[in-house]
Tab-separated table of C-alpha atoms and ligand atoms in Angstrom:
chain	number	residue	atom	x	y	z
A	1	MET	CA	-4.547	-23.873	11.194
A	2	LYS	CA	-5.646	-23.367	7.599
A	3	ALA	CA	-3.430	-21.151	5.472
A	4	VAL	CA	-2.686	-20.319	1.864
A	5	ARG	CA	0.961	-21.137	1.170
A	6	PHE	CA	3.247	-21.500	-1.823
A	7	HIS	CA	6.043	-24.082	-1.870
A	8	GLU	CA	7.689	-22.819	-5.057
A	9	HIS	CA	7.561	-19.607	-7.115
A	10	GLY	CA	5.169	-19.294	-10.046
A	11	GLY	CA	1.707	-18.146	-11.128
A	12	PRO	CA	-1.416	-18.039	-8.949
A	13	GLU	CA	-1.698	-21.846	-9.335
A	14	VAL	CA	1.181	-22.337	-6.840
A	15	LEU	CA	-1.039	-21.018	-4.013
A	16	ARG	CA	-2.287	-23.940	-1.903
A	17	TYR	CA	-5.051	-23.756	0.684
A	18	GLU	CA	-3.835	-26.311	3.226
A	19	ASP	CA	-3.061	-27.167	6.848
A	20	ALA	CA	-0.045	-25.416	8.336
A	21	PRO	CA	1.462	-25.413	11.832
A	22	ASN	CA	0.131	-22.734	14.199
A	23	PRO	CA	2.645	-19.873	14.495
A	24	GLU	CA	4.836	-19.709	17.582
A	25	VAL	CA	4.199	-16.823	19.977
A	26	PRO	CA	7.624	-15.773	21.310
A	27	PRO	CA	8.141	-13.285	24.163
A	28	GLY	CA	6.817	-9.835	23.295
A	29	HIS	CA	4.509	-11.173	20.575
A	30	VAL	CA	0.757	-11.568	20.338
A	31	LEU	CA	-1.206	-14.134	18.357
A	32	VAL	CA	-3.957	-12.672	16.186
A	33	ARG	CA	-6.952	-14.592	14.827
A	34	VAL	CA	-7.073	-13.236	11.273
A	35	ARG	CA	-10.537	-12.221	10.035
A	36	ALA	CA	-9.524	-10.223	6.959
A	37	CYS	CA	-6.324	-9.784	4.957
A	38	ALA	CA	-5.939	-7.388	2.014
A	39	LEU	CA	-3.828	-8.070	-1.068
A	40	ASN	CA	-0.850	-5.996	-2.203
A	41	HIS	CA	1.404	-6.033	-5.250
A	42	LEU	CA	4.115	-7.228	-2.876
A	43	ASP	CA	2.250	-10.560	-2.662
A	44	LEU	CA	2.485	-10.977	-6.447
A	45	TRP	CA	6.202	-10.103	-6.741
A	46	GLN	CA	7.242	-12.515	-4.033
A	47	ARG	CA	5.018	-15.303	-5.381
A	48	ARG	CA	6.569	-14.852	-8.831
A	49	GLY	CA	10.045	-14.871	-7.263
A	50	LEU	CA	11.376	-11.968	-9.320
A	51	ASP	CA	12.825	-10.186	-6.305
A	52	ARG	CA	16.396	-10.903	-5.322
A	53	VAL	CA	15.189	-11.352	-1.747
A	54	LYS	CA	15.124	-15.000	-0.641
A	55	ILE	CA	11.695	-16.010	0.677
A	56	PRO	CA	11.565	-18.886	3.200
A	57	MET	CA	9.451	-21.798	1.841
A	58	PRO	CA	6.690	-22.770	2.205
A	59	HIS	CA	5.565	-19.178	2.516
A	60	ILE	CA	2.458	-17.370	3.797
A	61	SER	CA	1.919	-13.913	2.232
A	62	GLY	CA	-0.210	-11.062	3.534
A	63	ALA	CA	0.830	-7.673	4.953
A	64	ASP	CA	-2.581	-6.132	5.682
A	65	VAL	CA	-4.317	-7.880	8.556
A	66	ALA	CA	-7.305	-7.261	10.814
A	67	GLY	CA	-8.657	-9.672	13.414
A	68	GLU	CA	-8.827	-10.366	17.129
A	69	ILE	CA	-6.205	-10.994	19.797
A	70	ALA	CA	-6.200	-14.761	20.381
A	71	ALA	CA	-3.236	-15.298	22.746
A	72	LEU	CA	-0.426	-13.354	24.418
A	73	GLY	CA	3.247	-14.316	24.386
A	74	PRO	CA	5.428	-14.224	27.532
A	75	GLY	CA	5.880	-10.691	28.870
A	76	ILE	CA	2.709	-9.308	27.296
A	77	SER	CA	-0.320	-8.734	29.529
A	78	ASN	CA	-1.976	-5.472	28.569
A	79	TRP	CA	-4.222	-6.743	25.745
A	80	PRO	CA	-7.658	-8.255	26.400
A	81	LEU	CA	-8.274	-11.484	24.488
A	82	GLY	CA	-10.792	-10.873	21.722
A	83	GLN	CA	-9.718	-7.218	21.261
A	84	ARG	CA	-10.369	-6.185	17.631
A	85	VAL	CA	-7.187	-4.943	15.992
A	86	MET	CA	-5.442	-4.102	12.758
A	87	LEU	CA	-1.725	-4.643	12.319
A	88	GLN	CA	1.226	-2.441	11.469
A	89	PRO	CA	2.802	-4.199	8.486
A	90	GLY	CA	6.396	-3.035	9.202
A	91	LEU	CA	8.753	-5.258	11.216
A	92	SER	CA	12.063	-3.892	12.489
A	93	CYS	CA	14.702	-4.413	15.191
A	94	GLY	CA	13.324	-1.759	17.573
A	95	ARG	CA	16.814	-0.887	18.875
A	96	CYS	CA	18.770	0.886	16.132
A	97	ALA	CA	18.990	4.669	15.681
A	98	SER	CA	16.438	4.612	12.844
A	99	CYS	CA	13.929	2.608	14.885
A	100	LEU	CA	14.408	4.808	17.937
A	101	GLU	CA	13.984	7.940	15.806
A	102	GLY	CA	10.621	6.602	14.647
A	103	ALA	CA	11.911	5.934	11.142
A	104	ASP	CA	11.623	2.160	11.440
A	105	ASN	CA	11.255	1.792	7.654
A	106	PHE	CA	14.943	2.849	7.487
A	107	CYS	CA	16.010	-0.017	9.815
A	108	ALA	CA	18.691	-2.291	8.305
A	109	LYS	CA	16.571	-5.269	9.453
A	110	TYR	CA	13.306	-3.855	8.060
A	111	ASP	CA	10.832	-6.452	6.823
A	112	VAL	CA	7.146	-6.402	5.950
A	113	LEU	CA	4.633	-8.814	7.436
A	114	GLY	CA	4.144	-11.613	4.901
A	115	TYR	CA	7.228	-10.631	2.904
A	116	GLN	CA	9.938	-12.713	4.547
A	117	ALA	CA	8.070	-13.227	7.827
A	118	PRO	CA	4.848	-15.309	7.591
A	119	GLY	CA	1.797	-13.109	6.984
A	120	GLY	CA	-1.967	-13.007	7.072
A	121	TYR	CA	-3.161	-15.466	4.390
A	122	ALA	CA	-3.918	-17.724	7.369
A	123	GLU	CA	-6.216	-18.210	10.342
A	124	LEU	CA	-3.501	-17.096	12.781
A	125	VAL	CA	-0.531	-14.748	12.646
A	126	SER	CA	2.057	-13.896	15.320
A	127	VAL	CA	3.371	-10.300	15.525
A	128	PRO	CA	5.308	-8.097	17.971
A	129	ALA	CA	2.947	-6.342	20.380
A	130	ALA	CA	4.157	-2.976	19.008
A	131	ASN	CA	2.479	-3.846	15.700
A	132	VAL	CA	-1.023	-4.035	17.144
A	133	ILE	CA	-3.458	-1.134	16.678
A	134	PRO	CA	-6.787	-1.427	18.559
A	135	LEU	CA	-9.894	-0.675	16.487
A	136	PRO	CA	-12.742	1.534	17.679
A	137	ASP	CA	-16.296	0.172	17.453
A	138	GLY	CA	-17.818	0.959	14.098
A	139	ILE	CA	-14.673	0.165	12.076
A	140	ASP	CA	-15.314	-3.218	10.530
A	141	LEU	CA	-12.543	-5.747	10.037
A	142	VAL	CA	-12.685	-5.858	6.223
A	143	ASN	CA	-12.261	-2.066	6.008
A	144	ALA	CA	-9.531	-2.191	8.641
A	145	ALA	CA	-7.564	-4.810	6.685
A	146	ALA	CA	-7.815	-2.593	3.596
A	147	PHE	CA	-6.171	0.308	5.409
A	148	PRO	CA	-2.601	-0.139	6.674
A	149	LEU	CA	-0.134	-0.659	3.829
A	150	SER	CA	-1.562	1.651	1.192
A	151	PHE	CA	-2.457	4.467	3.588
A	152	LEU	CA	0.904	4.185	5.363
A	153	THR	CA	2.685	4.348	2.007
A	154	ALA	CA	0.613	7.265	0.719
A	155	TRP	CA	0.951	9.148	4.027
A	156	HIS	CA	4.733	8.756	4.009
A	157	MET	CA	4.826	9.948	0.380
A	158	LEU	CA	2.524	12.945	0.624
A	159	VAL	CA	2.724	14.114	4.226
A	160	THR	CA	6.261	13.199	5.320
A	161	LYS	CA	8.224	13.482	2.070
A	162	VAL	CA	6.274	15.965	-0.080
A	163	ARG	CA	4.723	17.986	2.786
A	164	VAL	CA	1.595	18.510	0.724
A	165	THR	CA	-0.439	21.683	1.351
A	166	GLU	CA	-3.533	23.412	-0.002
A	167	ARG	CA	-1.264	25.292	-2.429
A	168	ASP	CA	-0.382	22.074	-4.273
A	169	THR	CA	-1.993	20.477	-7.279
A	170	VAL	CA	-1.310	16.750	-7.034
A	171	LEU	CA	-1.469	14.276	-9.910
A	172	VAL	CA	-2.281	10.774	-8.632
A	173	LEU	CA	-1.625	8.008	-11.140
A	174	ALA	CA	-3.924	4.978	-11.231
A	175	ALA	CA	-6.405	6.137	-8.621
A	176	GLY	CA	-7.943	2.651	-8.568
A	177	SER	CA	-4.804	1.102	-7.090
A	178	GLY	CA	-4.357	0.708	-3.345
A	179	VAL	CA	-1.850	3.549	-3.114
A	180	GLY	CA	-3.805	5.633	-5.642
A	181	GLN	CA	-7.097	5.650	-3.719
A	182	ALA	CA	-5.226	6.394	-0.486
A	183	ALA	CA	-3.216	9.223	-2.085
A	184	VAL	CA	-6.346	10.907	-3.502
A	185	GLN	CA	-7.977	10.915	-0.070
A	186	ILE	CA	-4.892	12.034	1.884
A	187	ALA	CA	-4.161	14.858	-0.579
A	188	LYS	CA	-7.795	16.002	-0.238
A	189	ALA	CA	-7.619	15.761	3.577
A	190	PHE	CA	-4.727	18.275	3.314
A	191	ARG	CA	-6.885	20.382	0.973
A	192	ALA	CA	-4.709	20.009	-2.097
A	193	ARG	CA	-6.246	20.016	-5.562
A	194	VAL	CA	-6.192	16.494	-7.005
A	195	ILE	CA	-6.081	15.341	-10.604
A	196	ALA	CA	-6.415	11.556	-10.840
A	197	THR	CA	-5.923	9.128	-13.695
A	198	ALA	CA	-7.669	5.796	-14.216
A	199	GLY	CA	-8.249	3.378	-17.072
A	200	THR	CA	-12.004	2.860	-17.373
A	201	PRO	CA	-15.052	5.198	-17.223
A	202	LYS	CA	-16.230	3.395	-14.081
A	203	LYS	CA	-12.877	3.871	-12.352
A	204	LEU	CA	-12.840	7.559	-13.365
A	205	GLU	CA	-16.276	7.990	-11.806
A	206	HIS	CA	-15.061	6.257	-8.674
A	207	ALA	CA	-11.951	8.469	-8.486
A	208	ALA	CA	-14.184	11.558	-8.581
A	209	ALA	CA	-16.467	10.030	-5.937
A	210	ILE	CA	-13.564	9.667	-3.464
A	211	GLY	CA	-12.550	13.291	-3.957
A	212	ALA	CA	-10.549	13.830	-7.161
A	213	ASP	CA	-11.265	17.347	-8.521
A	214	ALA	CA	-10.524	16.291	-12.098
A	215	VAL	CA	-9.923	12.948	-13.804
A	216	ILE	CA	-8.051	11.829	-16.924
A	217	ASP	CA	-8.442	8.512	-18.768
A	218	HIS	CA	-4.842	7.286	-18.959
A	219	TYR	CA	-5.526	4.866	-21.829
A	220	HIS	CA	-7.591	7.084	-24.135
A	221	ASP	CA	-6.490	10.624	-23.326
A	222	ASP	CA	-3.124	12.379	-23.541
A	223	VAL	CA	-2.248	12.744	-19.857
A	224	VAL	CA	0.377	15.485	-20.337
A	225	ALA	CA	-1.980	17.573	-22.496
A	226	GLY	CA	-4.813	16.961	-20.015
A	227	VAL	CA	-2.673	18.113	-17.087
A	228	ARG	CA	-1.526	21.231	-18.978
A	229	LYS	CA	-5.106	22.110	-19.835
A	230	LEU	CA	-6.258	21.662	-16.241
A	231	THR	CA	-3.392	23.744	-14.830
A	232	GLY	CA	-3.368	26.611	-17.328
A	233	GLY	CA	-0.212	25.246	-18.953
A	234	ARG	CA	1.750	25.249	-15.709
A	235	GLY	CA	1.851	21.563	-14.745
A	236	VAL	CA	1.330	19.975	-11.332
A	237	ASP	CA	3.321	20.551	-8.141
A	238	VAL	CA	3.360	16.884	-7.160
A	239	VAL	CA	3.124	13.578	-9.006
A	240	VAL	CA	2.383	10.411	-7.023
A	241	GLU	CA	4.150	7.675	-9.036
A	242	HIS	CA	3.989	3.924	-8.473
A	243	VAL	CA	3.431	2.684	-12.016
A	244	GLY	CA	7.012	2.828	-13.293
A	245	VAL	CA	8.317	2.522	-16.820
A	246	ALA	CA	4.900	2.859	-18.518
A	247	THR	CA	4.284	6.330	-17.064
A	248	TRP	CA	7.619	7.706	-15.821
A	249	GLU	CA	8.538	9.990	-18.729
A	250	ARG	CA	5.143	11.623	-18.909
A	251	SER	CA	5.025	11.935	-15.099
A	252	VAL	CA	8.216	14.025	-15.299
A	253	ARG	CA	6.748	16.091	-18.136
A	254	CYS	CA	3.594	16.796	-16.106
A	255	LEU	CA	5.563	18.580	-13.366
A	256	ALA	CA	5.580	22.355	-12.970
A	257	ARG	CA	8.855	24.201	-12.297
A	258	GLY	CA	10.027	23.165	-8.831
A	259	GLY	CA	7.688	20.161	-8.900
A	260	ARG	CA	8.202	17.048	-6.783
A	261	LEU	CA	7.821	13.526	-8.069
A	262	VAL	CA	7.419	10.915	-5.352
A	263	THR	CA	7.538	7.204	-6.160
A	264	CYS	CA	6.945	4.041	-4.162
A	265	GLY	CA	6.911	1.383	-6.845
A	266	ALA	CA	7.220	0.269	-10.442
A	267	THR	CA	4.477	-2.234	-11.177
A	268	THR	CA	5.045	-1.968	-14.958
A	269	GLY	CA	8.863	-2.231	-14.786
A	270	HIS	CA	11.784	-0.337	-13.286
A	271	ASP	CA	14.016	0.457	-16.252
A	272	ALA	CA	12.801	4.042	-16.763
A	273	LYS	CA	14.711	6.916	-18.390
A	274	LEU	CA	15.185	10.403	-17.026
A	275	ASP	CA	16.052	13.390	-19.241
A	276	LEU	CA	18.458	15.270	-16.955
A	277	ARG	CA	17.662	18.563	-18.721
A	278	HIS	CA	14.164	18.381	-17.235
A	279	LEU	CA	15.595	17.628	-13.797
A	280	PHE	CA	17.957	20.613	-13.538
A	281	ALA	CA	16.429	23.207	-15.855
A	282	ARG	CA	12.991	22.838	-14.249
A	283	GLN	CA	14.488	22.313	-10.776
A	284	LEU	CA	12.583	19.136	-10.039
A	285	THR	CA	12.855	16.940	-6.962
A	286	ILE	CA	12.569	13.157	-7.139
A	287	LEU	CA	11.759	11.341	-3.917
A	288	GLY	CA	11.878	7.571	-3.399
A	289	THR	CA	9.876	6.009	-0.572
A	290	TYR	CA	9.285	2.566	0.860
A	291	MET	CA	6.493	2.021	3.392
A	292	GLY	CA	6.594	4.433	6.380
A	293	GLY	CA	7.147	4.507	10.139
A	294	LYS	CA	4.774	3.146	12.773
A	295	ALA	CA	3.932	6.618	14.085
A	296	GLU	CA	2.876	7.698	10.598
A	297	LEU	CA	0.346	4.871	10.379
A	298	LEU	CA	-1.112	5.935	13.734
A	299	ARG	CA	-1.453	9.514	12.414
A	300	ALA	CA	-3.173	8.260	9.268
A	301	ALA	CA	-5.373	5.914	11.344
A	302	SER	CA	-6.724	8.844	13.368
A	303	LEU	CA	-8.177	10.258	10.121
A	304	PHE	CA	-9.611	6.820	9.294
A	305	PHE	CA	-11.177	6.417	12.749
A	306	ARG	CA	-12.747	9.895	12.479
A	307	GLY	CA	-14.206	9.034	9.070
A	308	GLU	CA	-12.136	11.616	7.147
A	309	VAL	CA	-10.565	8.959	4.939
A	310	ARG	CA	-11.954	5.543	4.149
A	311	PRO	CA	-10.185	2.674	2.391
A	312	VAL	CA	-12.057	1.591	-0.727
A	313	VAL	CA	-12.834	-2.134	-0.706
A	314	ASP	CA	-13.182	-3.562	-4.203
A	315	LEU	CA	-14.265	-7.167	-3.566
A	316	THR	CA	-13.847	-9.790	-0.884
A	317	PHE	CA	-12.910	-13.417	-1.523
A	318	PRO	CA	-12.757	-16.299	0.967
A	319	LEU	CA	-9.178	-17.220	1.954
A	320	SER	CA	-9.462	-20.492	0.014
A	321	ASP	CA	-9.978	-18.409	-3.149
A	322	ALA	CA	-6.726	-16.425	-2.821
A	323	ALA	CA	-5.620	-17.451	-6.315
A	324	HIS	CA	-8.725	-15.855	-7.887
A	325	ALA	CA	-8.206	-12.757	-5.791
A	326	GLN	CA	-4.585	-12.445	-6.945
A	327	ARG	CA	-5.620	-12.917	-10.602
A	328	ARG	CA	-7.977	-9.940	-10.257
A	329	LEU	CA	-5.161	-7.764	-8.862
A	330	GLU	CA	-2.734	-8.997	-11.510
A	331	ALA	CA	-5.198	-7.956	-14.247
A	332	SER	CA	-5.750	-4.491	-12.622
A	333	GLU	CA	-9.494	-5.107	-12.646
A	334	GLN	CA	-10.024	-3.721	-9.159
A	335	PHE	CA	-10.825	-0.274	-7.771
A	336	GLY	CA	-9.369	-0.157	-4.281
A	337	LYS	CA	-8.388	-3.093	-2.136
A	338	ILE	CA	-9.163	-6.754	-2.662
A	339	VAL	CA	-9.667	-8.425	0.713
A	340	LEU	CA	-9.563	-12.085	1.753
A	341	THR	CA	-12.007	-13.044	4.513
A	342	VAL	CA	-10.874	-15.739	6.905
B	401	LIG	ZN1	16.052	-0.996	13.705
C-alpha cells in the first residue's frame, strides 16, 4: 500500500509518501480502506519527537479515520465488506477494570491510533472490531474523519468532567482549533452560553457562525477585560483550555467564583504557573482530561448523525501532500479540521 511514513524525527520534511507493507489483520481486527484521515496536534508532537514516548519507526501517524471495511480478521463476521465507517481512535486492553467500566482512556495500556500503533496516513489500517462505528447514509467520509478525536475530547471535557448545563457560561479558547470548534458546538447543544476566542476577524466570524454567542480577538483584545464585560464583572463558569502556557494565567483569571477550568493540552508549552490564592480563595476546580471513552464517542456521534453538531472541515489535501497539510496546522492557519484524502 501507499502510506506517509517518517523514519526519523524532525520537521514536515521527514514525511515520506512511499510504499509500505499492508497491515496484518489479527484475530478480532478488521482492515479498513482509508478514504479520509484528519490531522491532530498529536501528529506534530510525535513527528518532532519531543514526547518521552518511544515511537516505533518507520511510523504512520493518523488518529482520525473514515473509510470502508476491506477485510475481516479471524473471528469477525458481522461486518459487510464495503461498509462505510469511522474509527474510534482509542486503543486499550479491553479486560482491565477501567476498560470494563467504560473508562478505556484510563487503561494502563491506553494508546491512540497512529500514536504508537500505525494510523491512518495510509491506504489501509487494521483496528480492533470494537473501534468501528458504522456511518449512516448522508454522512460523507471527509466530515466523518474530521469528527472522532476532537469531538470525543470536547465531549469528555464538557459533558463528562464539567457536566455543562444551560446555567453555565463557557469560555472556549481558540475556537478555530479542532477541540475549540467541537467545544463551541457541544456547549451550545447543552444550551450553555458560549464566549469564544480566535485570532483573526475571519475566524471570529466563523466562531459566531458555529454558535458562539460572543467572540473575543485573543491577539488584539484584552481577553480578561472582554470576559468581565460580557459577564457583568462575574467571570465565566467554565474555561475550555488546550493552549497552555500562553493563555493559562488569564484563563484562571477569567473564572467566576466556583469556576471550573478543564484542560486537554498545552500546544504553546506546559510550564504554566498557578497562583494558589486564586485556586482556594475563589474555590476553583481544575480538571485534566485525555481523550475519552468509547461510549462517549458514540453519544457524541448520535448528535453528529442527527445534524445537531457538525465537524468543521478547513481544507483537504491529498495524502501525498501530508507535509503541506501539517505545515498549515503548525502555523495555526486553519479553522476546524485539516483532512487528508486517500
Ligand atoms: Zn484496559
